[in-house]
Short mmCIF file of C-alpha atoms in Angstrom, two decimals:
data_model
loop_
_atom_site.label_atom_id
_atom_site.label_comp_id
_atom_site.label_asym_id
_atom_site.label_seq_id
_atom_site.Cartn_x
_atom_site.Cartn_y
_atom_site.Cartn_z
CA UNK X 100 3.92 -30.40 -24.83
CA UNK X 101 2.17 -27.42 -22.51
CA UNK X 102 3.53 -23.83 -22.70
CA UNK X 103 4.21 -23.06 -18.56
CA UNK X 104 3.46 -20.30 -16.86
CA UNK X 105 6.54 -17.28 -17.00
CA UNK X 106 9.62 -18.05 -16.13
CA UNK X 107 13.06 -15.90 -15.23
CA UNK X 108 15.74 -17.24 -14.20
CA UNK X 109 18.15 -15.13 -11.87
CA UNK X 110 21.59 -15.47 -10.41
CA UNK X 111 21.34 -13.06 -7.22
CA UNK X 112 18.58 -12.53 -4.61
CA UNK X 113 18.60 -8.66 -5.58
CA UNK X 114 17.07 -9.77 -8.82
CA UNK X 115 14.01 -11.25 -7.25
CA UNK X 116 12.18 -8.20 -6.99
CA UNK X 117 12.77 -7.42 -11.05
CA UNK X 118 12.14 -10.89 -11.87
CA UNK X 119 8.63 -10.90 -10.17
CA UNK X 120 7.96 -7.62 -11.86
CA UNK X 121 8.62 -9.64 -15.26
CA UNK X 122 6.25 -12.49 -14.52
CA UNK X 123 3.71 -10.68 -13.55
CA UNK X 124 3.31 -8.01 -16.62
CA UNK X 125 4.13 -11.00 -18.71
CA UNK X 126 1.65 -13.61 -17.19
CA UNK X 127 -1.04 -10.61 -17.09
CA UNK X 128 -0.59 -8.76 -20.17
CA UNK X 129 0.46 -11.20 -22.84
CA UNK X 130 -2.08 -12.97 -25.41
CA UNK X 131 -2.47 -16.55 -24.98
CA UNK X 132 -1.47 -17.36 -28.97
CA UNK X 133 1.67 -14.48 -29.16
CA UNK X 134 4.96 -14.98 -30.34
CA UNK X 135 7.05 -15.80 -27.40
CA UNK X 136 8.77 -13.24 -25.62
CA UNK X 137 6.40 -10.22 -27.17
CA UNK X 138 4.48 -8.73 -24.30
CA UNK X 139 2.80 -5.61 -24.73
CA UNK X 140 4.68 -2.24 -24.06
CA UNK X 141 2.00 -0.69 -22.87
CA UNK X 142 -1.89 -1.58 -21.26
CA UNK X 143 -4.94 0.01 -20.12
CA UNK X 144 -4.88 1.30 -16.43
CA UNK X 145 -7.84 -0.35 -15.51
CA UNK X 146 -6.80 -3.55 -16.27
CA UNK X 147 -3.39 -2.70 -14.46
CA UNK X 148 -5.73 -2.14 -11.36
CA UNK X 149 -7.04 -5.68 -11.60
CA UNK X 150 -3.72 -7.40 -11.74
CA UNK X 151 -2.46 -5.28 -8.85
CA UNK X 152 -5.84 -6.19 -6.82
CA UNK X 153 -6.01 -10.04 -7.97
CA UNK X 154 -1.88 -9.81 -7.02
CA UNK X 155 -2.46 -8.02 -3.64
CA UNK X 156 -5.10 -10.65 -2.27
CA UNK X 157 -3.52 -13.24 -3.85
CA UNK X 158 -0.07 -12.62 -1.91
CA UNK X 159 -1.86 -11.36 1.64
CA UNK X 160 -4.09 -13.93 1.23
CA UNK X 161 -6.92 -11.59 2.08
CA UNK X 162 -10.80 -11.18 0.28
CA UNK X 163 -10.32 -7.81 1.30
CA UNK X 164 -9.03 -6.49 -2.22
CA UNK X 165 -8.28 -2.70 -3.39
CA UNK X 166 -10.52 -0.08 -3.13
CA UNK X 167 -11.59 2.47 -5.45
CA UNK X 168 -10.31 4.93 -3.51
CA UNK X 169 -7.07 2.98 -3.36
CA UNK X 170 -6.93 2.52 -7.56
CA UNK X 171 -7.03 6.13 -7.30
CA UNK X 172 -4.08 6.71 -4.84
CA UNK X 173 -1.50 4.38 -7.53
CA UNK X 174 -3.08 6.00 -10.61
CA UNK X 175 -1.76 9.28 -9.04
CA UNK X 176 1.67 7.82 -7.90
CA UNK X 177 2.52 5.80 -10.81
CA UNK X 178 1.53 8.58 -13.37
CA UNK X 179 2.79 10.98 -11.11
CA UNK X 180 -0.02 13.58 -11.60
CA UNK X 181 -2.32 14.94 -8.64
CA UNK X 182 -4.96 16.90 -9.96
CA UNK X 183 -6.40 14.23 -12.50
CA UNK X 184 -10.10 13.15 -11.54
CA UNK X 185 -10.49 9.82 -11.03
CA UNK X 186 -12.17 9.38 -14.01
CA UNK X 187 -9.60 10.54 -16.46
CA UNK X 188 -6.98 8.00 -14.88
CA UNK X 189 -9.18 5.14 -16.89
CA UNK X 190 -8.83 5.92 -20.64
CA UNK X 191 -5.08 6.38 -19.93
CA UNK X 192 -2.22 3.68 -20.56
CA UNK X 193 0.60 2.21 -18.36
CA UNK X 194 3.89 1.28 -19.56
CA UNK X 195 6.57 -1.30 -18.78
CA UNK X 196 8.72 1.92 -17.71
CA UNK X 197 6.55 3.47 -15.61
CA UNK X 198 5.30 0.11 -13.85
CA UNK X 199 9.09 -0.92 -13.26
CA UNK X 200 11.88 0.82 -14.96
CA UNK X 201 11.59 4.89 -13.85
CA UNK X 202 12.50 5.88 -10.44
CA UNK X 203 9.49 7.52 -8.84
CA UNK X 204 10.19 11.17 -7.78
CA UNK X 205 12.25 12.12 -5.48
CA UNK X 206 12.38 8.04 -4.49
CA UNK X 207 15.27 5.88 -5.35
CA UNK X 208 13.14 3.19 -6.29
CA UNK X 209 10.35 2.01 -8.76
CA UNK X 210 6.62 1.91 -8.57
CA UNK X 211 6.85 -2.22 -8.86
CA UNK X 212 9.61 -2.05 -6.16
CA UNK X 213 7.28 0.23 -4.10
CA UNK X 214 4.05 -1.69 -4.44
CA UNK X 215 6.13 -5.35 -3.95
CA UNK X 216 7.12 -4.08 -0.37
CA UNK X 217 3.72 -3.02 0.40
CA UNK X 218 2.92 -6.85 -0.41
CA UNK X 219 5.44 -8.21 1.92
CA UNK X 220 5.30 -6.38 4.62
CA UNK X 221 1.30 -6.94 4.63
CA UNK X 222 1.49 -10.28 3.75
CA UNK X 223 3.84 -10.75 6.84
CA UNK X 224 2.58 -8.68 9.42
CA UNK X 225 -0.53 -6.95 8.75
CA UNK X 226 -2.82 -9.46 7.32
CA UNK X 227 -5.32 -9.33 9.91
CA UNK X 228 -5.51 -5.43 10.48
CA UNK X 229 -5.65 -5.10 6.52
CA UNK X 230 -8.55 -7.85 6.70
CA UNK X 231 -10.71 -5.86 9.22
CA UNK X 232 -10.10 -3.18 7.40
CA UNK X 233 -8.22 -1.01 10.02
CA UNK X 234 -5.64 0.20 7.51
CA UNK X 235 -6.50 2.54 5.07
CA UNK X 236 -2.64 2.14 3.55
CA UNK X 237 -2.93 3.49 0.14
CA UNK X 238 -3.14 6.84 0.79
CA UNK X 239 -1.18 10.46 0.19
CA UNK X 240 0.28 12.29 2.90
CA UNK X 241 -1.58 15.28 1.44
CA UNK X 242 -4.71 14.00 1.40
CA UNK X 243 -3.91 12.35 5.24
CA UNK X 244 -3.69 15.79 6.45
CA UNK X 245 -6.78 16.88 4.55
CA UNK X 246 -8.65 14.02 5.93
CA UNK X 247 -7.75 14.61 9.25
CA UNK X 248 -7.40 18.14 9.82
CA UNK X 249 -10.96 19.24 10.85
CA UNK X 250 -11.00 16.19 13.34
CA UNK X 251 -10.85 16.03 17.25
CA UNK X 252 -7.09 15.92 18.78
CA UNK X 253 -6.09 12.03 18.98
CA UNK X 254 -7.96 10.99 15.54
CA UNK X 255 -5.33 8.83 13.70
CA UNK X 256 -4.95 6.73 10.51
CA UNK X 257 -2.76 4.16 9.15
CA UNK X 258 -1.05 4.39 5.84
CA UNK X 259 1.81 3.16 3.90
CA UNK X 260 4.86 4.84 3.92
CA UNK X 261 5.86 6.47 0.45
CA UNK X 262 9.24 7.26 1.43
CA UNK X 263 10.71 3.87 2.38
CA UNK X 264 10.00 0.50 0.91
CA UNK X 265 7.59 -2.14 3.31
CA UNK X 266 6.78 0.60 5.83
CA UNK X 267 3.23 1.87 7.76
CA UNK X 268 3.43 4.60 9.66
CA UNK X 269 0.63 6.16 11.79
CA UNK X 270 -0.96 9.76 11.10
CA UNK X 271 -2.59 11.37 13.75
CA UNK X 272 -4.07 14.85 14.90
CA UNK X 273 -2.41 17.26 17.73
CA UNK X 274 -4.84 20.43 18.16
CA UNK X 275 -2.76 22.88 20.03
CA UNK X 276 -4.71 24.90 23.22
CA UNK X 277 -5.94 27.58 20.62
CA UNK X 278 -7.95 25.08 18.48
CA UNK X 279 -5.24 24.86 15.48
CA UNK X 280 -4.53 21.38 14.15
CA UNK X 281 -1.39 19.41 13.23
CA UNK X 282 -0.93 16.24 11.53
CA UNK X 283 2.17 14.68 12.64
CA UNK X 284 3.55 11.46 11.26
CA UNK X 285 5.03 8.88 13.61
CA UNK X 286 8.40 7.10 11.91
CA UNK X 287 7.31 3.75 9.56
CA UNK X 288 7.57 0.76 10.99
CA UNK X 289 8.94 -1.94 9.09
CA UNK X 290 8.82 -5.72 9.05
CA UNK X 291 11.47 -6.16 11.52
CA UNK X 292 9.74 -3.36 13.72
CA UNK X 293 6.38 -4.85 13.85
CA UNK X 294 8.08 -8.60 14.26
CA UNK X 295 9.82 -7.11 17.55
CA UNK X 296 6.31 -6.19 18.44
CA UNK X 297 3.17 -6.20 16.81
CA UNK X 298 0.98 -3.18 15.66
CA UNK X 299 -1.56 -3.24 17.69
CA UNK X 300 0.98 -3.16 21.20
CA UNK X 301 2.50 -0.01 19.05
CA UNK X 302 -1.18 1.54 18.86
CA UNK X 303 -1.74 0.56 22.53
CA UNK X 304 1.50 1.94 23.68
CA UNK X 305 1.00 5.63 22.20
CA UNK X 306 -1.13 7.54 24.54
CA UNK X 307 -1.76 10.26 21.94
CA UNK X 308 -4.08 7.85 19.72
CA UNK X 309 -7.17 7.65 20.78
CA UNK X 310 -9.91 7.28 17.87
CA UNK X 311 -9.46 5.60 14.84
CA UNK X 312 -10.42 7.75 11.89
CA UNK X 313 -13.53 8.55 11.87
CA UNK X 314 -14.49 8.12 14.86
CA UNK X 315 -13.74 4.55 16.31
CA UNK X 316 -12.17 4.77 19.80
CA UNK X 317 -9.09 2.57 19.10
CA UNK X 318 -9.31 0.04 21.82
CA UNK X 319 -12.91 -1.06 19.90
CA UNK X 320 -11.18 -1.19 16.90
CA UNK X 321 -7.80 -2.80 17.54
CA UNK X 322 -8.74 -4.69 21.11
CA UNK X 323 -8.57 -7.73 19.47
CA UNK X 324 -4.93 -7.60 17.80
CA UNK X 325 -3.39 -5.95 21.53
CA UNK X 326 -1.39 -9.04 22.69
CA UNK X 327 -3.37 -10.96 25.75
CA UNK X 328 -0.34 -11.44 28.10
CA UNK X 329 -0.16 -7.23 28.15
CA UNK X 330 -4.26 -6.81 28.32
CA UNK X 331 -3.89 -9.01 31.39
CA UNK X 332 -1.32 -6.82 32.74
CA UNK X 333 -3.15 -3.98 33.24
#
């Protein structure tokens, strides 16, 4: 006999989402000679962040894993405190609840369910922009407009939506004729959006965006994704 790897068994697609969430805490979190079925309640954050990376390039199929900058973005969200350092995020603990039974603020959905959608959508349609590293995705809309406040009018971003579930959505800078800024946020797209047509067109399309954050004029940094039957078209 050979013990298998997790396994749930559900009756109804809605499930699939809970029932990943299940196999994944359980396959990363639970000690190799345990009683069966006892999984720990609750585990270190830091090795939460190296399930979610070794997840995240696993699915997108990517070697472009999670950044620090990115461990600190979910530390914030799934804790739900802004004004930790870094650094105090790493002593702390995660729990089964947090991870994927508690409704995220002001969301109607979970951190898991959250985080899962990121995974599809990139795994589906952003592979390649993630890859090259044109998508900074794991990000706060607070710290977006931070970011991009002090820079010139056109200077946009990419991030992943934390209102809706498998959405990016583009940030980008409008400095009004007296030299004040605005960061505006242009609706997420979602799978079905970017299947209709691809990122890159969208960035193409919108005459407003015109360097990639810092400073990358976005035609150098996205030329390569526009599709070749509209760059022949011009």
């Amino acid at each position: 006999q050979v013990l298998s790897l997790p396994i749930v068994v559900i009756v109804h697609g809605n499930q699939d989402n809970n029932a990943k969430a299940t196999v994944l805490w359980d396959n990363a979190f639970s000690e190799t000679d345990r009683v069966p079925f006892v999984v720990a309640e609750q585990v270190p954050w830091e090795k939460m962040c190296d399930t979610l990376n070794l997840k995240f390039m696993a699915e997108v199929q990517t070697t472009k894993g999670l950044l620090k900058e990115h461990n600190f973005f979910l530390a914030q969200k799934i804790f739900n405190d802004y004004s930790a350092r870094f650094e105090d995020f790493q002593s702390r603990r995660v729990s089964w609840a947090q991870f994927n039974k508690e409704i995220l603020p002001g969301r109607g959905f979970t951190f898991w369910q959250w985080f899962d959608g990121v995974l599809d959508l990139t795994k589906r349609c952003l592979k390649s922009y993630w890859s090259d590293r044109l998508i900074i995705g794991f990000i706060s809309k607070q710290y977006v407009c931070k970011l991009l406040s002090t820079e010139p009018d056109g200077t946009f971003l990419l991030r992943f939506s934390d209102s809706e579930i498998g959405g990016v959505t583009i940030a980008h800078v409008i400095r009004g004729k007296d030299g004040s800024s605005q960061v505006e946020n242009i609706q997420p797209f979602s799978a079905k959006d970017l299947s209709i047509r691809s990122l890159g067109d969208r960035i193409r399309d919108l005459g407003q965006l015109r360097n990639l954050y810092p400073n990358i004029p976005k035609d150098q940094a996205f030329g390569s994704h526009y599709n070749s039957e509209w760059v022949g078209a011009e």
